[in-house]
mmCIF file of C-alpha atoms in Angstrom:
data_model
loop_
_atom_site.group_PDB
_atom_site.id
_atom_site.type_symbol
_atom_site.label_atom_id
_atom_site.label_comp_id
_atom_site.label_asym_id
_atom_site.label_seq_id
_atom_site.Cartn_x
_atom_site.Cartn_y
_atom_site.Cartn_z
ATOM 1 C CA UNK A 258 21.873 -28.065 -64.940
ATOM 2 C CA UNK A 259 22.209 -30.913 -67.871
ATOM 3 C CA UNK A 260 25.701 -31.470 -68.283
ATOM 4 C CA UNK A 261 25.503 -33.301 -71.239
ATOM 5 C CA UNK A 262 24.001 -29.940 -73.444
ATOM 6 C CA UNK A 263 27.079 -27.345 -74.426
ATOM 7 C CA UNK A 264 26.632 -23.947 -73.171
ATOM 8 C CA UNK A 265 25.897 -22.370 -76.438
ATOM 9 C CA UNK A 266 22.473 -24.935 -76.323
ATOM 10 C CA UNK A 267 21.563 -24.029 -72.607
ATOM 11 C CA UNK A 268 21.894 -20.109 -73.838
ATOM 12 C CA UNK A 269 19.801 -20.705 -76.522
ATOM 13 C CA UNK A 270 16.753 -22.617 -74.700
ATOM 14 C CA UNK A 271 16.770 -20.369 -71.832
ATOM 15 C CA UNK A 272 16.850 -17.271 -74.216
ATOM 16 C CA UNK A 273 13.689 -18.883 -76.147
ATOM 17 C CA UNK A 274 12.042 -19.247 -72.826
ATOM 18 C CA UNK A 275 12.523 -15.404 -72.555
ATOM 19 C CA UNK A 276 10.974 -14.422 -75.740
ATOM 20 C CA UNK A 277 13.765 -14.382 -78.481
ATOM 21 C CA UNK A 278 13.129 -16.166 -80.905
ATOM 22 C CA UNK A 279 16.543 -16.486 -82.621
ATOM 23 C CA UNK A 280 20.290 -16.506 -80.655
ATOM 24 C CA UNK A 281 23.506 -16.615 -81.838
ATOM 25 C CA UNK A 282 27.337 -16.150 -81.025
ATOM 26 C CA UNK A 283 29.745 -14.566 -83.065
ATOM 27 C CA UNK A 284 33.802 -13.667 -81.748
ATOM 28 C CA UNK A 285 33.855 -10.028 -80.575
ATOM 29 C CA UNK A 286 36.296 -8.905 -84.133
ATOM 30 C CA UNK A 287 33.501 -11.054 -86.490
ATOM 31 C CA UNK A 288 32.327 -7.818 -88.092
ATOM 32 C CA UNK A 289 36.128 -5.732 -88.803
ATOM 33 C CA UNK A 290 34.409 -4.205 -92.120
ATOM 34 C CA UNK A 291 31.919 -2.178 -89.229
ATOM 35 C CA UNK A 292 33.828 0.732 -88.299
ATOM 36 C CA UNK A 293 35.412 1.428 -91.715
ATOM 37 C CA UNK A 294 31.779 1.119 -93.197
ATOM 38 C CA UNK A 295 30.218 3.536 -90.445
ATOM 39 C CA UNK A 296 33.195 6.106 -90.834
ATOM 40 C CA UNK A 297 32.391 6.009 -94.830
ATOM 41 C CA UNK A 298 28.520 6.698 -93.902
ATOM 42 C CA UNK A 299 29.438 9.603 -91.605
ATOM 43 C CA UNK A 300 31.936 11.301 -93.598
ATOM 44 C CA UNK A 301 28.732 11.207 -96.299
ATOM 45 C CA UNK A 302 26.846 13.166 -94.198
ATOM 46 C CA UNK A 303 24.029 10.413 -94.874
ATOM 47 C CA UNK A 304 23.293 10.446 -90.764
ATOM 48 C CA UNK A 305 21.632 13.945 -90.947
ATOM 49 C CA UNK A 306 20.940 15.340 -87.696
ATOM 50 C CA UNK A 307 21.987 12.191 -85.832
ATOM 51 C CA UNK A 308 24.965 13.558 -84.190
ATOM 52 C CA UNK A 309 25.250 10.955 -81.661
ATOM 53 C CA UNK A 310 26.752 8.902 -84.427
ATOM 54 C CA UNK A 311 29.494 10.647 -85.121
ATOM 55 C CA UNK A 312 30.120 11.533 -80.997
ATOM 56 C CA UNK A 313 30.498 7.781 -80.186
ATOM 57 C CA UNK A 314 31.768 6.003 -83.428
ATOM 58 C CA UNK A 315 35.068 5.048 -81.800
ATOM 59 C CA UNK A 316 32.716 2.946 -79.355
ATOM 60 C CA UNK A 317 30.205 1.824 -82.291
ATOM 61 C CA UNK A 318 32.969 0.588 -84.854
ATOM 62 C CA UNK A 319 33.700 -2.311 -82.722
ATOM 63 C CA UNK A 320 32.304 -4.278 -79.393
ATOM 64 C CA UNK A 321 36.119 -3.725 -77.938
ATOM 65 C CA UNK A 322 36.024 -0.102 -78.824
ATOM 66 C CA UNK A 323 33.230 -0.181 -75.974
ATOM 67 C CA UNK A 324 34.150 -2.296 -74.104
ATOM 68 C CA UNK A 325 37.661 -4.144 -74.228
ATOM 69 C CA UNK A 326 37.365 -7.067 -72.153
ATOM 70 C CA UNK A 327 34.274 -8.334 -74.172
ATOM 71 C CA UNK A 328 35.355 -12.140 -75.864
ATOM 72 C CA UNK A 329 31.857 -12.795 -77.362
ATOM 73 C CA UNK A 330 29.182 -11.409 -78.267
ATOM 74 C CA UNK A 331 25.038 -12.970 -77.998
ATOM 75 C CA UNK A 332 23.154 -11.333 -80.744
ATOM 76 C CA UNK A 333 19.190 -12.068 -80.140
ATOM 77 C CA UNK A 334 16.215 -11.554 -81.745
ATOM 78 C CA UNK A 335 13.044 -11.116 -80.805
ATOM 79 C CA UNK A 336 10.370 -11.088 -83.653
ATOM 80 C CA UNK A 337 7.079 -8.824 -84.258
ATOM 81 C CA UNK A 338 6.296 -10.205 -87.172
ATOM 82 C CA UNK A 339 2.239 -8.421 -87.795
ATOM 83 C CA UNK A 340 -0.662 -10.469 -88.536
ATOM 84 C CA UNK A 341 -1.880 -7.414 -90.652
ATOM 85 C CA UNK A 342 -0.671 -6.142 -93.845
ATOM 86 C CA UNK A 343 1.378 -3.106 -92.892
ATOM 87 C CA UNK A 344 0.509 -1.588 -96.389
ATOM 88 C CA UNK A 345 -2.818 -1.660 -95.693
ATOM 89 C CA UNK A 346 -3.670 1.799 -94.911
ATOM 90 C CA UNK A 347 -1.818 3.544 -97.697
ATOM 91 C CA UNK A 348 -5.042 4.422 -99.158
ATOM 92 C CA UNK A 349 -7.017 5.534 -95.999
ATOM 93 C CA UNK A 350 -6.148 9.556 -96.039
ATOM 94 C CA UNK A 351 -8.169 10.543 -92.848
ATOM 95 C CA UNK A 352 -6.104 8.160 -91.113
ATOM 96 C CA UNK A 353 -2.329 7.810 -90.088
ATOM 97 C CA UNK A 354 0.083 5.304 -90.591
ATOM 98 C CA UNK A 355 2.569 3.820 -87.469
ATOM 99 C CA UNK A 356 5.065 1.330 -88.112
ATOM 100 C CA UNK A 357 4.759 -2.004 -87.145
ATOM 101 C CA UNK A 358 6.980 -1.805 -84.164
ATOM 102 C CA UNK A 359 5.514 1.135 -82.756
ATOM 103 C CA UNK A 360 1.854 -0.127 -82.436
ATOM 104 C CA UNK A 361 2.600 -2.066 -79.147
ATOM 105 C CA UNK A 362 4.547 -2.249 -76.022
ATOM 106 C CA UNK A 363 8.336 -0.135 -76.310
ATOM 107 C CA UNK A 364 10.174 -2.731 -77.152
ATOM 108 C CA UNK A 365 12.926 -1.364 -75.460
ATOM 109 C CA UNK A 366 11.623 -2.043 -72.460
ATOM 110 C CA UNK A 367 10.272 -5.412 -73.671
ATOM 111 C CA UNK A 368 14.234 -6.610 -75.052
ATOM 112 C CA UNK A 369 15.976 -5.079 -72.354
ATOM 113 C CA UNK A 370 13.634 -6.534 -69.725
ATOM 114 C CA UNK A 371 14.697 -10.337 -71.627
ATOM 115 C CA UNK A 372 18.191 -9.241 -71.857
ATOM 116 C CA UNK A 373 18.886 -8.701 -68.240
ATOM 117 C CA UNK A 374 16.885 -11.642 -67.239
ATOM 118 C CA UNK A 375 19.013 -13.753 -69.763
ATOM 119 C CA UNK A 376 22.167 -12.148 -68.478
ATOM 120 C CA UNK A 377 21.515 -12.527 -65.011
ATOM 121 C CA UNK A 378 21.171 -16.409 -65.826
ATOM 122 C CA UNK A 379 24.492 -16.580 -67.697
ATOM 123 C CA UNK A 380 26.108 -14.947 -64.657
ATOM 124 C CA UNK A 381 25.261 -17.174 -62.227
ATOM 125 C CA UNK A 382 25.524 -20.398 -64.869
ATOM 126 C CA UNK A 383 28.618 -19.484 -66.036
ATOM 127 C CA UNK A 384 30.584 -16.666 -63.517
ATOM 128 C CA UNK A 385 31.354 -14.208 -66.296
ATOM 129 C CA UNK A 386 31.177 -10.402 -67.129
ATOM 130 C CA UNK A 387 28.964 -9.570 -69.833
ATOM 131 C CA UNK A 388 27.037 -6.311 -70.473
ATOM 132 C CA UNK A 389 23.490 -5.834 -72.300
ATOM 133 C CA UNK A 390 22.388 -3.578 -74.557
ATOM 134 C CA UNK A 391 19.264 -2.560 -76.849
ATOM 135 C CA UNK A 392 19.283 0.019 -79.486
ATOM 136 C CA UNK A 393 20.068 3.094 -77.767
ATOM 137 C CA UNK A 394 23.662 1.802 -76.855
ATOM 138 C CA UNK A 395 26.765 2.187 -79.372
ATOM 139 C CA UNK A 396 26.564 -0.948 -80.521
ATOM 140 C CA UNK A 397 26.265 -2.304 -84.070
ATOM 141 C CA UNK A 398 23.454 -4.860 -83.658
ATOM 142 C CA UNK A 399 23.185 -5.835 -87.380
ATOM 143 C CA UNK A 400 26.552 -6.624 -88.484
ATOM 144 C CA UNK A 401 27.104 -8.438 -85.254
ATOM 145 C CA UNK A 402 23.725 -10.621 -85.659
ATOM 146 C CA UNK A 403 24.938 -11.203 -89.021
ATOM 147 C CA UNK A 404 28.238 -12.384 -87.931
ATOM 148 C CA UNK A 405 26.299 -14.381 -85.165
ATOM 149 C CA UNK A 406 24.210 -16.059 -87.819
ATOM 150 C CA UNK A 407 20.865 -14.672 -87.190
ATOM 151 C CA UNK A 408 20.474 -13.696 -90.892
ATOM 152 C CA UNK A 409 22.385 -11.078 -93.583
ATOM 153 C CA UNK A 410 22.041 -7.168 -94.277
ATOM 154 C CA UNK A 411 19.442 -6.766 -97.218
ATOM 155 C CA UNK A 412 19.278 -4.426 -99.397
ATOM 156 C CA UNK A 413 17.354 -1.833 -97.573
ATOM 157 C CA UNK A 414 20.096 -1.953 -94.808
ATOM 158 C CA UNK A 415 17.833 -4.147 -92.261
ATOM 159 C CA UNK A 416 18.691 -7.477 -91.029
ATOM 160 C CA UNK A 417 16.614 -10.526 -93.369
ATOM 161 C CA UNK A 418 16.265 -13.812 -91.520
ATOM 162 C CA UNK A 419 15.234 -16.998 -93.285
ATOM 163 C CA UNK A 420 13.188 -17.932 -90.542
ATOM 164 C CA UNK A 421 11.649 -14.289 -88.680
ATOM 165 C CA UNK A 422 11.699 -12.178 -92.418
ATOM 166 C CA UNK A 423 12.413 -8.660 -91.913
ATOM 167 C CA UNK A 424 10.697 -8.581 -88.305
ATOM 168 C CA UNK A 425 13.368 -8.958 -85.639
ATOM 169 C CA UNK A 426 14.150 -6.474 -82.810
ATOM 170 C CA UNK A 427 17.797 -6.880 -82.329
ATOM 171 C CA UNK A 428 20.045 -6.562 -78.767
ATOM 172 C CA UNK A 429 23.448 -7.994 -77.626
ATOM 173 C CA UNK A 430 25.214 -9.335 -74.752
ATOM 174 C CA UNK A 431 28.652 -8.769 -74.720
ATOM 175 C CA UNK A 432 30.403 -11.197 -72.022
ATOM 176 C CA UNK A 433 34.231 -12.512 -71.477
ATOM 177 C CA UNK A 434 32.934 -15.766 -72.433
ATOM 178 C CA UNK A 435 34.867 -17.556 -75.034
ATOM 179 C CA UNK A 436 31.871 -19.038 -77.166
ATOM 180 C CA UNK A 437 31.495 -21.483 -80.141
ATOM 181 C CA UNK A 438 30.661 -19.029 -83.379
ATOM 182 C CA UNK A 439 27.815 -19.927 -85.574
ATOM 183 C CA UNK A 440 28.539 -19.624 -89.184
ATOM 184 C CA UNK A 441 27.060 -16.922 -91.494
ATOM 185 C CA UNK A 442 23.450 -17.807 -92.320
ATOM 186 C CA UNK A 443 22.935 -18.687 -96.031
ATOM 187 C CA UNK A 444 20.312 -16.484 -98.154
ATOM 188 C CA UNK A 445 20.607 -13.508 -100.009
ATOM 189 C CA UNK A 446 18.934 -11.033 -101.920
ATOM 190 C CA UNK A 447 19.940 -11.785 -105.481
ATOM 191 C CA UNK A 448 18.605 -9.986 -108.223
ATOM 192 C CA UNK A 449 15.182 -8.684 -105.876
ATOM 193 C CA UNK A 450 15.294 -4.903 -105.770
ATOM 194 C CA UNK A 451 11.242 -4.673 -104.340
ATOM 195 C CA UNK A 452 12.362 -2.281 -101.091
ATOM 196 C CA UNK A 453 14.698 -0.204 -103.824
ATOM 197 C CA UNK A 454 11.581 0.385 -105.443
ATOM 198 C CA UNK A 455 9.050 0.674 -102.995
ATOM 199 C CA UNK A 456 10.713 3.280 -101.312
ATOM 200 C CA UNK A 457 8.479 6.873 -101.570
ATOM 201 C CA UNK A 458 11.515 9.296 -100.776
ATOM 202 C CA UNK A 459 14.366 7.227 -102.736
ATOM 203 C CA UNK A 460 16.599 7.082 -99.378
ATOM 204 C CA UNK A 461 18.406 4.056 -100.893
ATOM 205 C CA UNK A 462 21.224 5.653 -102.857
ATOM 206 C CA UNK A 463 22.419 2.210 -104.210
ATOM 207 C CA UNK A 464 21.662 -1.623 -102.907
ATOM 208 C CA UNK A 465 22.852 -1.829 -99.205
ATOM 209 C CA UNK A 466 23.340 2.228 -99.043
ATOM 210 C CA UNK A 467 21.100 4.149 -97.260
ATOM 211 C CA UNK A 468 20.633 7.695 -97.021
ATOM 212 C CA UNK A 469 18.567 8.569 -93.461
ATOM 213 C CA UNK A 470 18.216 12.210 -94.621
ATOM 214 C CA UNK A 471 15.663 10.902 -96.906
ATOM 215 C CA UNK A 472 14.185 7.919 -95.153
ATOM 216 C CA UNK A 473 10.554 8.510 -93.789
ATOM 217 C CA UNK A 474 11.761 7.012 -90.321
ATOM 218 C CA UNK A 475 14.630 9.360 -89.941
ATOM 219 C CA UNK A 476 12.009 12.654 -91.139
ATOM 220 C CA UNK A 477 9.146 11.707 -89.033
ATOM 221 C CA UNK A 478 11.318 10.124 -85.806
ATOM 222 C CA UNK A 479 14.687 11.633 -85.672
ATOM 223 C CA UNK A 480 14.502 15.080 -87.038
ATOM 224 C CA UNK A 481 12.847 17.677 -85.293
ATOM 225 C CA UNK A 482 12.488 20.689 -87.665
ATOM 226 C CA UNK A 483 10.603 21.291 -90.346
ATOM 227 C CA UNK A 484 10.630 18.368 -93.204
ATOM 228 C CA UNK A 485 12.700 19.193 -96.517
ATOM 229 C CA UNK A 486 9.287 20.650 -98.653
ATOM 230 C CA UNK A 487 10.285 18.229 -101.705
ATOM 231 C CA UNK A 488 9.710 15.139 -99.545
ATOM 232 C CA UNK A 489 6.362 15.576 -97.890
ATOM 233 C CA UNK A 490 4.559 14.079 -100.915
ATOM 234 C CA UNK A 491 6.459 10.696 -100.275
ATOM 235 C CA UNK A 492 5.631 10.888 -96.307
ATOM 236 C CA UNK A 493 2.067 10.390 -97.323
ATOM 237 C CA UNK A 494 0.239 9.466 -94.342
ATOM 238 C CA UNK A 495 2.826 7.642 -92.468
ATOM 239 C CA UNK A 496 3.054 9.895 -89.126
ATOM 240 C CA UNK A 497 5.770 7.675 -87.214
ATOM 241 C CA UNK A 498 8.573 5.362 -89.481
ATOM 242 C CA UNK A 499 7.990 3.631 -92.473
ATOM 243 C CA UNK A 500 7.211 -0.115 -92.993
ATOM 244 C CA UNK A 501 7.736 0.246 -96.664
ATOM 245 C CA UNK A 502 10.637 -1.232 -97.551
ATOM 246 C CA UNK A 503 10.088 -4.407 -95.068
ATOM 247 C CA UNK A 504 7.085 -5.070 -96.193
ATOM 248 C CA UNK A 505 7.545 -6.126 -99.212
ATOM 249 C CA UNK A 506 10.454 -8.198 -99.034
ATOM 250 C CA UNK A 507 9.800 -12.014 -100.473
ATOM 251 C CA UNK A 508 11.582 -13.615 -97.638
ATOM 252 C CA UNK A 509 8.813 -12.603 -95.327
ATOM 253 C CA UNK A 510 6.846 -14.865 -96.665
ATOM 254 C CA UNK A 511 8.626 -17.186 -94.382
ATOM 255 C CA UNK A 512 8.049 -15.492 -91.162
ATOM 256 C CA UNK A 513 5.911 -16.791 -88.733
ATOM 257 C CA UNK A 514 3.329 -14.918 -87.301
ATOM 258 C CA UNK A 515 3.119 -17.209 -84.312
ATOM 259 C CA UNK A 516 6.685 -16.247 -83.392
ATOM 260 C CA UNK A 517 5.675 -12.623 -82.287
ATOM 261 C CA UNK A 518 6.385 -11.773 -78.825
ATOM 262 C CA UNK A 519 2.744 -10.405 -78.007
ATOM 263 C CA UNK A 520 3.621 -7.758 -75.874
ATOM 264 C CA UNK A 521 4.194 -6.352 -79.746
ATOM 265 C CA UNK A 522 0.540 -7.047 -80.386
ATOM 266 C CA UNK A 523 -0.741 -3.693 -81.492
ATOM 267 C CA UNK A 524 -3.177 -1.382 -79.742
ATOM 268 C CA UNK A 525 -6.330 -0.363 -80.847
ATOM 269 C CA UNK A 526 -5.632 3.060 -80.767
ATOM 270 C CA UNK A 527 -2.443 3.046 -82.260
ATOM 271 C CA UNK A 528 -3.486 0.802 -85.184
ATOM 272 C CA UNK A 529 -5.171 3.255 -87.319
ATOM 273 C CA UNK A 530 -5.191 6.474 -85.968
ATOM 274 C CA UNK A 531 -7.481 9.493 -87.089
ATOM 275 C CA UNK A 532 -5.519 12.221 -88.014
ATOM 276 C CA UNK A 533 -8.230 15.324 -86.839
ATOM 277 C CA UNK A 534 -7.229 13.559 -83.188
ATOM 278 C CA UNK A 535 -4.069 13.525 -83.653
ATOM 279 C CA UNK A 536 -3.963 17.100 -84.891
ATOM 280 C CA UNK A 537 -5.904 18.231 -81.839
ATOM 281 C CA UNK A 538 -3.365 16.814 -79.247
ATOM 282 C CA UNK A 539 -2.129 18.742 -76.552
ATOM 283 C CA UNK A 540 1.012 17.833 -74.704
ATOM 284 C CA UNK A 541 -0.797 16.152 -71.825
ATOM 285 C CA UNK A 542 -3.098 14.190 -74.267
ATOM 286 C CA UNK A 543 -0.037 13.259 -76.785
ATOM 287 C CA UNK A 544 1.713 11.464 -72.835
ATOM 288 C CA UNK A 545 -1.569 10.202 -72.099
ATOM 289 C CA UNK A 546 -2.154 8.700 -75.391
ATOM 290 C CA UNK A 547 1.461 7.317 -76.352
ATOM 291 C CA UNK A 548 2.124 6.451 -72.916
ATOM 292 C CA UNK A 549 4.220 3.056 -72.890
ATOM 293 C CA UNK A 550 4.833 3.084 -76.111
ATOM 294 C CA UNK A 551 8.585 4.252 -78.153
ATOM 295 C CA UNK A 552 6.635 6.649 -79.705
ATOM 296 C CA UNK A 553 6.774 9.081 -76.504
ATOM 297 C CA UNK A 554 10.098 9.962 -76.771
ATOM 298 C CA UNK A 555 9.393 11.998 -80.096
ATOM 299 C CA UNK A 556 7.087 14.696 -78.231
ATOM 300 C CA UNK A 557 4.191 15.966 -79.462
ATOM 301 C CA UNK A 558 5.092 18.751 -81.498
ATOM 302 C CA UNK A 559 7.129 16.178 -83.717
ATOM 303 C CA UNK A 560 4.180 14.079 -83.907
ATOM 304 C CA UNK A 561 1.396 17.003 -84.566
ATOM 305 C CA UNK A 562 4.210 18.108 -87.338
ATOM 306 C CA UNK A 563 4.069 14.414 -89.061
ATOM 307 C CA UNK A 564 -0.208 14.363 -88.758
ATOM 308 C CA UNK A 565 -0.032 17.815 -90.507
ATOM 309 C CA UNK A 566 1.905 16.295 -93.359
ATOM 310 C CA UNK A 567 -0.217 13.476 -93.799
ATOM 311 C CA UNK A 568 -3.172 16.083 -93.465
ATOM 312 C CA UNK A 569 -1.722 18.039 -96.499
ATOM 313 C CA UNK A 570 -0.928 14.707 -98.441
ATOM 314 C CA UNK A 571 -4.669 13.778 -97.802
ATOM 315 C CA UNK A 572 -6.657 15.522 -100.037
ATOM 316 C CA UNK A 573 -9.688 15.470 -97.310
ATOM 317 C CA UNK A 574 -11.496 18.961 -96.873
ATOM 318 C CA UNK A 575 -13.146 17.713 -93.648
ATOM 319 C CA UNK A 576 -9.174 18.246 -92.321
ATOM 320 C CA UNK A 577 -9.002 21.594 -93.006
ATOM 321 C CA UNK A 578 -10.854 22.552 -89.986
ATOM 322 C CA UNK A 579 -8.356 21.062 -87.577
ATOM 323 C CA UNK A 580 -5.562 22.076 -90.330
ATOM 324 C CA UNK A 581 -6.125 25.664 -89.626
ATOM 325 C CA UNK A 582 -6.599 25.654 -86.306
ATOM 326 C CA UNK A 583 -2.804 24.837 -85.649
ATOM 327 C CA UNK A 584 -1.677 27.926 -87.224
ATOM 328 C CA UNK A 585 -1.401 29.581 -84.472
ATOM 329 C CA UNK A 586 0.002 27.107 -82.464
ATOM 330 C CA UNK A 587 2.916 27.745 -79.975
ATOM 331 C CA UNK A 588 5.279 25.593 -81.479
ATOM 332 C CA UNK A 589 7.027 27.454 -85.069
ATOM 333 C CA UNK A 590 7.249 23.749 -86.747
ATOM 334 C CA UNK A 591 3.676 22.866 -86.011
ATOM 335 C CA UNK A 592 2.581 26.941 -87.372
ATOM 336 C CA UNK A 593 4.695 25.505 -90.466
ATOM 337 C CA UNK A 594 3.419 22.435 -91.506
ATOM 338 C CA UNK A 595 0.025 23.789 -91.091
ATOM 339 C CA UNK A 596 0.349 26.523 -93.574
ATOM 340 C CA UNK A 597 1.498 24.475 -96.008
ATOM 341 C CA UNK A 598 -0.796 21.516 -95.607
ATOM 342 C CA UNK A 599 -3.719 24.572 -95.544
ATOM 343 C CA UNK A 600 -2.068 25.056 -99.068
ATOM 344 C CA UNK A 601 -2.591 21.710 -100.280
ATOM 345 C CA UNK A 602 -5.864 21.319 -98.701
ATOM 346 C CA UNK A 603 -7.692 24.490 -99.615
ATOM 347 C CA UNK A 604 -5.586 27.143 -101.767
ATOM 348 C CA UNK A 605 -8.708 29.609 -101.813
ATOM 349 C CA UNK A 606 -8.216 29.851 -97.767
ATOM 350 C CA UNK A 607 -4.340 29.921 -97.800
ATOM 351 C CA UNK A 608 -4.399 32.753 -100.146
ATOM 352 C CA UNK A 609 -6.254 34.435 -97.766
ATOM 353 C CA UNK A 610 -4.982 33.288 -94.467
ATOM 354 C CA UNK A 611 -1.701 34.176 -96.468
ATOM 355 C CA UNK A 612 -2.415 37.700 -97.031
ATOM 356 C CA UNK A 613 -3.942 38.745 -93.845
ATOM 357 C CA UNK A 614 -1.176 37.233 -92.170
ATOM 358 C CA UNK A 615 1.804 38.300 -93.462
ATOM 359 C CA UNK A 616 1.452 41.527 -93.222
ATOM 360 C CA UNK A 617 2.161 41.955 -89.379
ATOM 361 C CA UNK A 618 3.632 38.233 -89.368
ATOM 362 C CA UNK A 619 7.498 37.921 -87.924
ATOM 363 C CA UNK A 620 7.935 34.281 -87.752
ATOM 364 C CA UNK A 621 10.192 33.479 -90.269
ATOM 365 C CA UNK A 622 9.295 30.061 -89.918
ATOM 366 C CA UNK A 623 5.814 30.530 -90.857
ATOM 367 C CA UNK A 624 7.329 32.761 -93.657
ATOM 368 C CA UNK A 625 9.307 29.865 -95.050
ATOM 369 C CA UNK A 626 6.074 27.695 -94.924
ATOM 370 C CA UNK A 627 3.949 30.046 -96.891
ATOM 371 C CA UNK A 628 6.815 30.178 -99.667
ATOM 372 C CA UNK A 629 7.008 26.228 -99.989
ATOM 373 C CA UNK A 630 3.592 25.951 -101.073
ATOM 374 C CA UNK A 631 2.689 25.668 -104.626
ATOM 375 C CA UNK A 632 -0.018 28.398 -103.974
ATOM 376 C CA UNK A 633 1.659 30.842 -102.973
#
């Protein structure tokens, strides 16, 4: 152990040597605005379906809410900044588009593997408590790697880092430690409104609001019914999240590719994605195929759903075939979205499909389906 580095420097190289590529430390109350901003969110309804915000707030709104010995918290970051555009396949209808962070290794297996290894070091360095957590914990990663100094909250909502862009994968360490803060990164956003703009479903009610009933990654990841009619032409053929508003933020100019952790290097498969074979997955081929990867956890109706959007978006008759072959599909939300994209594809066979259909047809969901297109 070199005696002559401070703690805060020793947690910092040894948290490089894990991966991260930025650390900080921020006092457990750095971020007081958090829970009076989250209630304000909630009481908006702007969650949606994400009811496990509202169950645990009390724990979110601050780390001692969670956890009240905590003295400090570690915020860390661990970049995926892609060597690819990530708008490069907006054009490409046969195909589907997965965010950046989904085309590799889960990275929540990937942070919290670093995490415990860094904790684990700390506790025997140091002798203190200290808990770890990644994502699906009720913790407030952003405003506590802002407080920590890792970077600020843009205007699309999503940490910005002078150094890593708007690529980071955030976790936290929470530990009795009483640590040296860092101070509040400079940078801002100034007058830029490009992720305002570049939005396709206008989920950004105002600069540093966002709506997730409207957000691509909340209608293609988090909720599992059918998507609101009036926003399927803005999904377009992104199938899981939405890189949109990242990518074309300025300050990722300044991220460096050669940060990346490359167990986020993306796989083939996952990196451009025909939508006829996603279409045509069954639920042992959707595991098989997403296996290791966060996009699992969705299932594969979800994801059929989402490739039957994009289908409908596509304007490709070669995806009718496939299209129609879903409506009789087990699942009522994949029957759904492939009536309507059959009415967007090919209104001359919906009309029929329609007719001959409906008149023995009890699924209301179906029903609903037929009635949202603009052929019927």
């Amino acid at each position: 152990m070199d005696q002559h580095k401070s703690l805060e420097t020793r947690i910092q190289e040894k948290a490089a040597e894990l991966g991260f590529a930025a650390c900080g430390f921020a006092r457990a109350d750095a971020a007081p605005q958090t829970a009076a901003r989250l209630r304000e969110w909630l009481e908006a309804g702007r969650h949606g379906s994400m009811i496990w915000m509202e169950e645990r707030a009390h724990h979110r709104g601050s780390p001692a809410g969670l956890w009240p010995e905590v003295r400090s918290v570690i915020a860390l970051g661990m970049s995926y900044a892609p060597a690819r555009d990530p708008l490069a396949l907006a054009g490409v209808g046969d195909r589907g588009r997965i965010s950046v962070y989904a085309q590799g290794a889960d990275y929540h297996d990937v942070v919290k593997k670093a995490l415990k290894a860094l904790g684990r070091w700390l506790a025997n360095e140091a002798g203190c408590d200290l808990k770890v957590f990644v994502d699906t914990a009720p913790v407030m990663e952003k405003p506590l790697a802002e407080a920590a100094g890792l970077g600020w909250q843009g205007k699309h909502t999503n940490l910005l880092s002078r150094e890593h862009g708007s690529w980071l994968f955030l976790g936290a360490i929470y530990t009795t430690l009483e640590l040296a803060p860092d101070a509040r990164p400079g940078g801002s956003c100034g007058s830029c409104d490009a992720c305002q703009r570049a939005c396709p479903t206008d989920a950004f009610p105002a600069p540093y609001q966002l709506d997730a009933r409207r957000c691509v990654s909340y209608l293609t990841i988090e909720h599992a019914g059918p998507i609101p009619a009036a926003l399927r032409p803005g999904i377009g053929n992104r199938i899981y999240g939405c890189d949109d508003c990242l990518a074309v933020c300025p300050w990722n100019k300044f991220a460096a590719t050669a940060a990346a952790n490359k167990g986020f290097l993306p796989r083939a498969e996952l990196a451009a994605p025909r939508l006829a074979e996603l279409m045509a997955l069954d639920d042992p081929g959707f595991r098989q195929v997403f296996a290791g990867s966060p996009i699992k956890r969705i299932g594969r109706d979800r994801m059929v759903r989402n490739a039957l959007v994009a289908a409908g978006n596509s304007g490709d008759p070669a995806l009718v075939r496939p299209v129609v072959a879903l409506l009789d599909d087990p699942a009522p939300v994949v029957r759904g979205a492939a009536a309507w994209a059959l009415g967007q594809l090919d209104p001359a066979r919906f009309a029929g499909e329609r007719e001959a259909r409906l008149v023995a047809e009890a699924d209301v969901d179906v029903r609903a389906e037929w009635a949202a297109s603009p052929s019927s």
